[in-house]
């Protein structure tokens, strides 16, 4: 595994963990802190899920430049889709045990089909896997595919923003539809195919990548001050932040030493994504009751959740057929 990919996976994983930790603290307290900095950080952290998707496509297009391996689909079904189905059921089971509405299977259906739990990004990624397979099968040229994909994504977001009931009623489906993520896919695909050249240029001009991040943050700040305060990962104004962070980590990650902590978090990142929401669901009330400040609550709860997710995953990995529960934990 290329070292800077581990760094990028860790940055995205910790960012989404921080975002959701703050979300659960707000839900438990019942009121959001009034500081605009807190709101901005929550908006900015939404870059994490698109970044995780971008990294996945960069790795795919870099690794499989000519054709897909024979086990491409079987490995992804076994190590990604099945754990997604398992933890979607765990989420539905916890919701049922807490609220007791007698809707276990309805909740599970909505988790899987409509992505109504934290693992929804898996639904998006599998659609993009299909697009990737089609690109390999029919040898589509990135020259025309890239601008077309960006256009499709822009049209997707423009159309669903129209004030028509059909878009409001099917908002959950539309947020998962691959057309809304195709622009990310195409740019990431191009980055992966030419990764060696991209990495060399990013390292050479790594100071410029920092400027790019600052400009993306400034742009997002202006948008927030203009009243665009929705906290979700489908905002088009976080696109510059996504790719600026990707380039920045690629640029600087090549010079940073690889540490054991980074390798561990990267190795367990997928399961941290799938499990952390449930840990937060069960733990937030205790941290809110025992700590007074938002900063302490969020930081301590985030650290606790990270440790529990890694520890639980490690324990589950000793079970027979653990790959169906925690996926494939790569051996270093």
mmCIF file of C-alpha atoms in Angstrom:
data_model
loop_
_atom_site.group_PDB
_atom_site.id
_atom_site.type_symbol
_atom_site.label_atom_id
_atom_site.label_comp_id
_atom_site.label_asym_id
_atom_site.label_seq_id
_atom_site.Cartn_x
_atom_site.Cartn_y
_atom_site.Cartn_z
ATOM 1 C CA UNK A 1 0.000 0.000 0.000
ATOM 2 C CA UNK A 2 1.313 3.461 -0.898
ATOM 3 C CA UNK A 3 2.158 5.342 2.283
ATOM 4 C CA UNK A 4 0.248 8.555 1.580
ATOM 5 C CA UNK A 5 -2.910 6.552 0.907
ATOM 6 C CA UNK A 6 -2.777 5.359 4.496
ATOM 7 C CA UNK A 7 -2.442 8.952 5.686
ATOM 8 C CA UNK A 8 -5.392 10.056 3.552
ATOM 9 C CA UNK A 9 -7.561 7.190 4.792
ATOM 10 C CA UNK A 10 -6.729 8.080 8.401
ATOM 11 C CA UNK A 11 -7.463 11.785 7.874
ATOM 12 C CA UNK A 12 -10.845 10.993 6.298
ATOM 13 C CA UNK A 13 -11.713 8.394 8.946
ATOM 14 C CA UNK A 14 -10.887 10.654 11.909
ATOM 15 C CA UNK A 15 -12.720 13.563 10.284
ATOM 16 C CA UNK A 16 -15.962 11.629 9.887
ATOM 17 C CA UNK A 17 -15.581 10.316 13.437
ATOM 18 C CA UNK A 18 -15.152 13.865 14.745
ATOM 19 C CA UNK A 19 -18.168 15.087 12.762
ATOM 20 C CA UNK A 20 -20.463 12.347 14.041
ATOM 21 C CA UNK A 21 -19.185 12.675 17.594
ATOM 22 C CA UNK A 22 -20.146 16.355 17.542
ATOM 23 C CA UNK A 23 -23.526 15.425 16.032
ATOM 24 C CA UNK A 24 -24.304 12.978 18.844
ATOM 25 C CA UNK A 25 -23.248 15.462 21.514
ATOM 26 C CA UNK A 26 -25.605 18.039 20.008
ATOM 27 C CA UNK A 27 -28.437 15.477 19.900
ATOM 28 C CA UNK A 28 -27.890 14.532 23.530
ATOM 29 C CA UNK A 29 -27.579 18.116 24.792
ATOM 30 C CA UNK A 30 -30.519 19.244 22.667
ATOM 31 C CA UNK A 31 -28.954 22.499 21.511
ATOM 32 C CA UNK A 32 -26.114 23.345 19.160
ATOM 33 C CA UNK A 33 -23.327 25.670 20.388
ATOM 34 C CA UNK A 34 -23.833 29.175 19.046
ATOM 35 C CA UNK A 35 -20.221 29.695 17.964
ATOM 36 C CA UNK A 36 -19.932 30.004 14.194
ATOM 37 C CA UNK A 37 -16.563 28.268 14.322
ATOM 38 C CA UNK A 38 -18.268 25.114 15.611
ATOM 39 C CA UNK A 39 -20.821 25.237 12.791
ATOM 40 C CA UNK A 40 -18.108 25.820 10.205
ATOM 41 C CA UNK A 41 -16.063 22.871 11.443
ATOM 42 C CA UNK A 42 -19.082 20.598 11.185
ATOM 43 C CA UNK A 43 -19.749 21.769 7.617
ATOM 44 C CA UNK A 44 -16.095 21.449 6.613
ATOM 45 C CA UNK A 45 -15.768 17.951 8.097
ATOM 46 C CA UNK A 46 -18.403 16.777 5.618
ATOM 47 C CA UNK A 47 -15.554 16.578 3.110
ATOM 48 C CA UNK A 48 -14.562 13.248 4.722
ATOM 49 C CA UNK A 49 -17.014 10.823 3.094
ATOM 50 C CA UNK A 50 -16.422 12.089 -0.475
ATOM 51 C CA UNK A 51 -12.690 11.897 0.261
ATOM 52 C CA UNK A 52 -13.042 8.266 1.293
ATOM 53 C CA UNK A 53 -14.891 7.548 -1.962
ATOM 54 C CA UNK A 54 -12.285 9.438 -4.005
ATOM 55 C CA UNK A 55 -9.463 7.471 -2.387
ATOM 56 C CA UNK A 56 -11.226 4.186 -3.148
ATOM 57 C CA UNK A 57 -11.452 5.052 -6.844
ATOM 58 C CA UNK A 58 -7.854 6.339 -6.988
ATOM 59 C CA UNK A 59 -6.651 2.987 -5.639
ATOM 60 C CA UNK A 60 -8.859 1.020 -8.051
ATOM 61 C CA UNK A 61 -7.830 2.912 -11.175
ATOM 62 C CA UNK A 62 -4.162 2.815 -10.184
ATOM 63 C CA UNK A 63 -4.174 -0.887 -9.359
ATOM 64 C CA UNK A 64 -6.328 -2.189 -12.226
ATOM 65 C CA UNK A 65 -5.262 -0.205 -15.256
ATOM 66 C CA UNK A 66 -5.935 -2.820 -17.904
ATOM 67 C CA UNK A 67 -8.577 -5.259 -16.669
ATOM 68 C CA UNK A 68 -10.336 -6.443 -13.530
ATOM 69 C CA UNK A 69 -8.999 -9.511 -11.704
ATOM 70 C CA UNK A 70 -11.104 -12.654 -11.586
ATOM 71 C CA UNK A 71 -11.940 -12.169 -7.900
ATOM 72 C CA UNK A 72 -12.852 -8.486 -8.206
ATOM 73 C CA UNK A 73 -16.543 -8.900 -7.449
ATOM 74 C CA UNK A 74 -16.322 -11.893 -5.112
ATOM 75 C CA UNK A 75 -13.832 -10.182 -2.809
ATOM 76 C CA UNK A 76 -15.859 -6.977 -2.662
ATOM 77 C CA UNK A 77 -19.089 -8.822 -2.022
ATOM 78 C CA UNK A 78 -17.491 -10.833 0.761
ATOM 79 C CA UNK A 79 -15.338 -8.187 2.430
ATOM 80 C CA UNK A 80 -17.403 -5.034 1.862
ATOM 81 C CA UNK A 81 -21.049 -5.766 1.039
ATOM 82 C CA UNK A 82 -21.638 -8.572 3.556
ATOM 83 C CA UNK A 83 -20.167 -6.603 6.516
ATOM 84 C CA UNK A 84 -22.337 -3.699 5.394
ATOM 85 C CA UNK A 85 -25.410 -5.949 5.545
ATOM 86 C CA UNK A 86 -24.378 -7.289 8.957
ATOM 87 C CA UNK A 87 -23.888 -3.882 10.537
ATOM 88 C CA UNK A 88 -27.015 -2.503 8.887
ATOM 89 C CA UNK A 89 -28.858 -5.225 10.798
ATOM 90 C CA UNK A 90 -27.004 -4.392 14.033
ATOM 91 C CA UNK A 91 -28.069 -0.765 13.609
ATOM 92 C CA UNK A 92 -31.701 -1.794 13.042
ATOM 93 C CA UNK A 93 -31.557 -4.132 16.052
ATOM 94 C CA UNK A 94 -30.208 -1.397 18.348
ATOM 95 C CA UNK A 95 -32.826 1.077 17.166
ATOM 96 C CA UNK A 96 -35.547 -1.502 17.801
ATOM 97 C CA UNK A 97 -34.205 -2.411 21.255
ATOM 98 C CA UNK A 98 -34.062 1.252 22.287
ATOM 99 C CA UNK A 99 -37.305 2.582 20.787
ATOM 100 C CA UNK A 100 -39.310 -0.686 20.602
ATOM 101 C CA UNK A 101 -41.487 0.260 17.648
ATOM 102 C CA UNK A 102 -41.778 -3.259 16.268
ATOM 103 C CA UNK A 103 -40.280 -2.189 12.959
ATOM 104 C CA UNK A 104 -37.020 -4.173 12.953
ATOM 105 C CA UNK A 105 -37.261 -5.485 9.409
ATOM 106 C CA UNK A 106 -38.618 -2.224 8.044
ATOM 107 C CA UNK A 107 -35.668 -0.395 9.565
ATOM 108 C CA UNK A 108 -33.257 -3.000 8.172
ATOM 109 C CA UNK A 109 -34.788 -2.661 4.711
ATOM 110 C CA UNK A 110 -34.401 1.112 4.792
ATOM 111 C CA UNK A 111 -30.833 0.793 6.065
ATOM 112 C CA UNK A 112 -29.860 -1.455 3.167
ATOM 113 C CA UNK A 113 -31.894 -0.018 0.299
ATOM 114 C CA UNK A 114 -32.053 3.652 1.238
ATOM 115 C CA UNK A 115 -28.827 3.876 3.200
ATOM 116 C CA UNK A 116 -30.489 5.090 6.376
ATOM 117 C CA UNK A 117 -27.515 4.321 8.551
ATOM 118 C CA UNK A 118 -23.913 5.461 8.661
ATOM 119 C CA UNK A 119 -22.711 2.852 6.160
ATOM 120 C CA UNK A 120 -24.708 4.380 3.295
ATOM 121 C CA UNK A 121 -21.525 5.216 1.380
ATOM 122 C CA UNK A 122 -21.172 1.489 0.571
ATOM 123 C CA UNK A 123 -24.302 1.756 -1.596
ATOM 124 C CA UNK A 124 -22.673 4.609 -3.511
ATOM 125 C CA UNK A 125 -19.319 2.847 -3.857
ATOM 126 C CA UNK A 126 -20.870 -0.307 -5.300
ATOM 127 C CA UNK A 127 -22.628 1.709 -7.977
ATOM 128 C CA UNK A 128 -19.281 3.321 -8.816
ATOM 129 C CA UNK A 129 -17.678 -0.129 -8.923
ATOM 130 C CA UNK A 130 -20.157 -0.995 -11.672
ATOM 131 C CA UNK A 131 -19.201 2.171 -13.563
ATOM 132 C CA UNK A 132 -15.540 1.248 -13.126
ATOM 133 C CA UNK A 133 -16.169 -2.260 -14.481
ATOM 134 C CA UNK A 134 -17.963 -0.792 -17.492
ATOM 135 C CA UNK A 135 -15.036 1.543 -18.163
ATOM 136 C CA UNK A 136 -12.657 -1.414 -18.176
ATOM 137 C CA UNK A 137 -14.992 -3.553 -20.275
ATOM 138 C CA UNK A 138 -15.677 -1.011 -23.000
ATOM 139 C CA UNK A 139 -12.408 0.962 -22.780
ATOM 140 C CA UNK A 140 -14.093 4.324 -22.288
ATOM 141 C CA UNK A 141 -11.765 7.247 -22.782
ATOM 142 C CA UNK A 142 -11.330 9.584 -19.841
ATOM 143 C CA UNK A 143 -11.021 12.437 -22.358
ATOM 144 C CA UNK A 144 -14.777 12.519 -22.941
ATOM 145 C CA UNK A 145 -15.884 10.661 -19.813
ATOM 146 C CA UNK A 146 -14.483 13.251 -17.373
ATOM 147 C CA UNK A 147 -16.327 16.356 -18.669
ATOM 148 C CA UNK A 148 -19.505 14.361 -19.256
ATOM 149 C CA UNK A 149 -19.428 12.995 -15.698
ATOM 150 C CA UNK A 150 -18.907 16.433 -14.184
ATOM 151 C CA UNK A 151 -21.810 17.770 -16.252
ATOM 152 C CA UNK A 152 -24.061 14.892 -15.150
ATOM 153 C CA UNK A 153 -23.249 15.535 -11.500
ATOM 154 C CA UNK A 154 -23.933 19.258 -11.814
ATOM 155 C CA UNK A 155 -27.264 18.567 -13.543
ATOM 156 C CA UNK A 156 -28.148 15.999 -10.863
ATOM 157 C CA UNK A 157 -27.658 18.482 -8.028
ATOM 158 C CA UNK A 158 -29.373 21.296 -9.895
ATOM 159 C CA UNK A 159 -32.435 19.172 -10.652
ATOM 160 C CA UNK A 160 -32.925 17.730 -7.158
ATOM 161 C CA UNK A 161 -32.749 21.253 -5.726
ATOM 162 C CA UNK A 162 -35.912 22.199 -7.641
ATOM 163 C CA UNK A 163 -38.954 22.714 -5.364
ATOM 164 C CA UNK A 164 -40.994 19.773 -6.621
ATOM 165 C CA UNK A 165 -42.604 17.150 -4.339
ATOM 166 C CA UNK A 166 -41.122 14.238 -6.316
ATOM 167 C CA UNK A 167 -37.602 15.276 -5.350
ATOM 168 C CA UNK A 168 -38.524 15.826 -1.728
ATOM 169 C CA UNK A 169 -40.313 12.474 -1.484
ATOM 170 C CA UNK A 170 -37.368 10.576 -2.987
ATOM 171 C CA UNK A 171 -34.561 12.547 -1.353
ATOM 172 C CA UNK A 172 -33.039 9.433 0.248
ATOM 173 C CA UNK A 173 -32.819 7.615 -3.081
ATOM 174 C CA UNK A 174 -31.460 10.615 -4.946
ATOM 175 C CA UNK A 175 -28.671 11.213 -2.425
ATOM 176 C CA UNK A 176 -27.395 7.677 -3.079
ATOM 177 C CA UNK A 177 -27.793 7.691 -6.856
ATOM 178 C CA UNK A 178 -24.414 7.370 -8.590
ATOM 179 C CA UNK A 179 -25.084 10.326 -10.896
ATOM 180 C CA UNK A 180 -24.631 12.672 -7.958
ATOM 181 C CA UNK A 181 -21.158 11.222 -7.321
ATOM 182 C CA UNK A 182 -20.022 10.600 -10.894
ATOM 183 C CA UNK A 183 -17.945 13.783 -11.017
ATOM 184 C CA UNK A 184 -15.937 12.652 -8.000
ATOM 185 C CA UNK A 185 -15.496 9.265 -9.649
ATOM 186 C CA UNK A 186 -14.202 10.636 -12.947
ATOM 187 C CA UNK A 187 -11.667 13.002 -11.383
ATOM 188 C CA UNK A 188 -10.471 10.295 -8.980
ATOM 189 C CA UNK A 189 -10.179 7.824 -11.865
ATOM 190 C CA UNK A 190 -7.990 10.239 -13.804
ATOM 191 C CA UNK A 191 -5.862 10.830 -10.709
ATOM 192 C CA UNK A 192 -5.340 7.115 -10.161
ATOM 193 C CA UNK A 193 -4.419 6.333 -13.753
ATOM 194 C CA UNK A 194 -1.709 9.023 -13.709
ATOM 195 C CA UNK A 195 -0.886 8.711 -10.028
ATOM 196 C CA UNK A 196 2.909 8.549 -10.278
ATOM 197 C CA UNK A 197 3.039 11.807 -12.248
ATOM 198 C CA UNK A 198 0.419 13.409 -9.982
ATOM 199 C CA UNK A 199 2.289 12.411 -6.811
ATOM 200 C CA UNK A 200 5.574 13.796 -8.171
ATOM 201 C CA UNK A 201 3.967 17.125 -9.116
ATOM 202 C CA UNK A 202 2.132 17.385 -5.799
ATOM 203 C CA UNK A 203 5.375 16.801 -3.899
ATOM 204 C CA UNK A 204 7.242 19.321 -6.023
ATOM 205 C CA UNK A 205 4.592 22.009 -5.492
ATOM 206 C CA UNK A 206 3.446 20.968 -2.029
ATOM 207 C CA UNK A 207 3.399 24.566 -0.846
ATOM 208 C CA UNK A 208 0.742 25.273 -3.463
ATOM 209 C CA UNK A 209 -1.419 22.436 -2.096
ATOM 210 C CA UNK A 210 -1.554 24.203 1.269
ATOM 211 C CA UNK A 211 -2.662 27.407 -0.477
ATOM 212 C CA UNK A 212 -5.319 25.372 -2.288
ATOM 213 C CA UNK A 213 -6.660 24.107 1.068
ATOM 214 C CA UNK A 214 -6.720 27.649 2.501
ATOM 215 C CA UNK A 215 -8.621 28.966 -0.525
ATOM 216 C CA UNK A 216 -11.120 26.094 -0.313
ATOM 217 C CA UNK A 217 -11.684 26.830 3.380
ATOM 218 C CA UNK A 218 -12.132 30.533 2.620
ATOM 219 C CA UNK A 219 -14.664 29.737 -0.111
ATOM 220 C CA UNK A 220 -16.628 27.475 2.237
ATOM 221 C CA UNK A 221 -16.552 30.149 4.952
ATOM 222 C CA UNK A 222 -18.000 32.751 2.591
ATOM 223 C CA UNK A 223 -20.743 30.339 1.572
ATOM 224 C CA UNK A 224 -21.609 29.690 5.218
ATOM 225 C CA UNK A 225 -21.761 33.417 5.991
ATOM 226 C CA UNK A 226 -24.121 33.819 3.026
ATOM 227 C CA UNK A 227 -26.537 31.430 4.724
ATOM 228 C CA UNK A 228 -25.659 28.015 3.322
ATOM 229 C CA UNK A 229 -25.460 26.159 6.628
ATOM 230 C CA UNK A 230 -26.621 22.639 5.756
ATOM 231 C CA UNK A 231 -24.396 19.979 7.290
ATOM 232 C CA UNK A 232 -24.097 17.136 4.769
ATOM 233 C CA UNK A 233 -21.566 15.675 2.348
ATOM 234 C CA UNK A 234 -23.524 16.391 -0.851
ATOM 235 C CA UNK A 235 -22.788 20.116 -0.831
ATOM 236 C CA UNK A 236 -21.094 21.075 -4.077
ATOM 237 C CA UNK A 237 -19.124 23.800 -2.311
ATOM 238 C CA UNK A 238 -17.073 21.186 -0.448
ATOM 239 C CA UNK A 239 -15.727 19.759 -3.724
ATOM 240 C CA UNK A 240 -12.720 22.160 -3.703
ATOM 241 C CA UNK A 241 -12.013 21.188 -0.096
ATOM 242 C CA UNK A 242 -12.174 17.472 -0.925
ATOM 243 C CA UNK A 243 -9.628 17.616 -3.721
ATOM 244 C CA UNK A 244 -7.416 20.188 -2.012
ATOM 245 C CA UNK A 245 -7.140 17.938 1.060
ATOM 246 C CA UNK A 246 -6.491 14.910 -1.172
ATOM 247 C CA UNK A 247 -3.667 16.710 -2.996
ATOM 248 C CA UNK A 248 -2.248 18.147 0.214
ATOM 249 C CA UNK A 249 -2.072 14.764 1.941
ATOM 250 C CA UNK A 250 -0.602 13.153 -1.176
ATOM 251 C CA UNK A 251 2.017 15.902 -1.366
ATOM 252 C CA UNK A 252 3.091 15.921 2.272
ATOM 253 C CA UNK A 253 2.361 12.290 3.084
ATOM 254 C CA UNK A 254 5.219 11.148 0.859
ATOM 255 C CA UNK A 255 7.711 12.851 3.191
ATOM 256 C CA UNK A 256 6.140 11.863 6.507
ATOM 257 C CA UNK A 257 7.365 8.760 8.317
ATOM 258 C CA UNK A 258 4.947 5.848 8.418
ATOM 259 C CA UNK A 259 3.939 5.118 12.010
ATOM 260 C CA UNK A 260 2.303 2.108 13.600
ATOM 261 C CA UNK A 261 -0.657 4.199 14.762
ATOM 262 C CA UNK A 262 -1.363 5.402 11.223
ATOM 263 C CA UNK A 263 -1.140 1.850 9.896
ATOM 264 C CA UNK A 264 -3.528 0.548 12.562
ATOM 265 C CA UNK A 265 -6.180 3.227 12.002
ATOM 266 C CA UNK A 266 -5.894 2.811 8.227
ATOM 267 C CA UNK A 267 -6.213 -0.962 8.572
ATOM 268 C CA UNK A 268 -9.367 -0.655 10.688
ATOM 269 C CA UNK A 269 -10.830 2.398 8.922
ATOM 270 C CA UNK A 270 -13.650 0.572 7.143
ATOM 271 C CA UNK A 271 -14.903 -0.999 10.352
ATOM 272 C CA UNK A 272 -14.522 2.272 12.244
ATOM 273 C CA UNK A 273 -16.879 3.738 9.644
ATOM 274 C CA UNK A 274 -19.412 0.942 10.100
ATOM 275 C CA UNK A 275 -19.264 0.586 13.900
ATOM 276 C CA UNK A 276 -18.687 4.064 15.320
ATOM 277 C CA UNK A 277 -22.313 5.221 15.052
ATOM 278 C CA UNK A 278 -23.456 2.376 17.290
ATOM 279 C CA UNK A 279 -20.736 3.087 19.864
ATOM 280 C CA UNK A 280 -21.766 6.748 19.872
ATOM 281 C CA UNK A 281 -25.419 5.776 20.260
ATOM 282 C CA UNK A 282 -24.627 3.794 23.415
ATOM 283 C CA UNK A 283 -21.945 6.061 24.912
ATOM 284 C CA UNK A 284 -22.823 9.713 24.312
ATOM 285 C CA UNK A 285 -25.222 10.145 27.226
ATOM 286 C CA UNK A 286 -22.556 9.067 29.743
ATOM 287 C CA UNK A 287 -19.957 11.514 28.416
ATOM 288 C CA UNK A 288 -22.455 14.376 28.313
ATOM 289 C CA UNK A 289 -23.460 13.638 31.916
ATOM 290 C CA UNK A 290 -19.892 13.463 33.229
ATOM 291 C CA UNK A 291 -18.194 16.321 31.321
ATOM 292 C CA UNK A 292 -19.277 19.946 31.184
ATOM 293 C CA UNK A 293 -17.622 21.560 28.171
ATOM 294 C CA UNK A 294 -18.365 20.703 24.546
ATOM 295 C CA UNK A 295 -14.656 20.446 23.744
ATOM 296 C CA UNK A 296 -14.042 17.879 26.494
ATOM 297 C CA UNK A 297 -17.157 15.885 25.658
ATOM 298 C CA UNK A 298 -16.333 15.671 21.955
ATOM 299 C CA UNK A 299 -12.623 14.914 22.343
ATOM 300 C CA UNK A 300 -13.040 12.265 25.065
ATOM 301 C CA UNK A 301 -16.012 10.629 23.337
ATOM 302 C CA UNK A 302 -14.146 10.553 20.035
ATOM 303 C CA UNK A 303 -11.086 8.895 21.598
ATOM 304 C CA UNK A 304 -13.273 6.355 23.414
ATOM 305 C CA UNK A 305 -15.164 5.515 20.219
ATOM 306 C CA UNK A 306 -11.956 5.050 18.234
ATOM 307 C CA UNK A 307 -10.492 2.674 20.817
ATOM 308 C CA UNK A 308 -13.728 0.686 21.178
ATOM 309 C CA UNK A 309 -14.146 0.309 17.391
ATOM 310 C CA UNK A 310 -10.603 -0.978 16.931
ATOM 311 C CA UNK A 311 -10.779 -3.243 19.974
ATOM 312 C CA UNK A 312 -14.170 -4.686 19.049
ATOM 313 C CA UNK A 313 -13.047 -5.295 15.474
ATOM 314 C CA UNK A 314 -9.935 -7.075 16.695
ATOM 315 C CA UNK A 315 -11.991 -9.306 19.000
ATOM 316 C CA UNK A 316 -14.500 -10.123 16.268
ATOM 317 C CA UNK A 317 -11.659 -11.002 13.888
ATOM 318 C CA UNK A 318 -10.897 -14.078 16.009
ATOM 319 C CA UNK A 319 -14.346 -15.554 15.313
ATOM 320 C CA UNK A 320 -14.846 -18.187 12.602
ATOM 321 C CA UNK A 321 -15.935 -16.574 9.339
ATOM 322 C CA UNK A 322 -14.986 -13.173 10.762
ATOM 323 C CA UNK A 323 -14.489 -11.840 7.227
ATOM 324 C CA UNK A 324 -18.286 -11.791 6.912
ATOM 325 C CA UNK A 325 -18.458 -9.463 9.928
ATOM 326 C CA UNK A 326 -15.374 -7.241 9.847
ATOM 327 C CA UNK A 327 -14.187 -7.663 6.287
ATOM 328 C CA UNK A 328 -10.601 -8.367 5.363
ATOM 329 C CA UNK A 329 -8.104 -6.975 7.832
ATOM 330 C CA UNK A 330 -4.958 -6.680 5.771
ATOM 331 C CA UNK A 331 -1.859 -8.187 7.306
ATOM 332 C CA UNK A 332 1.124 -5.851 7.249
#
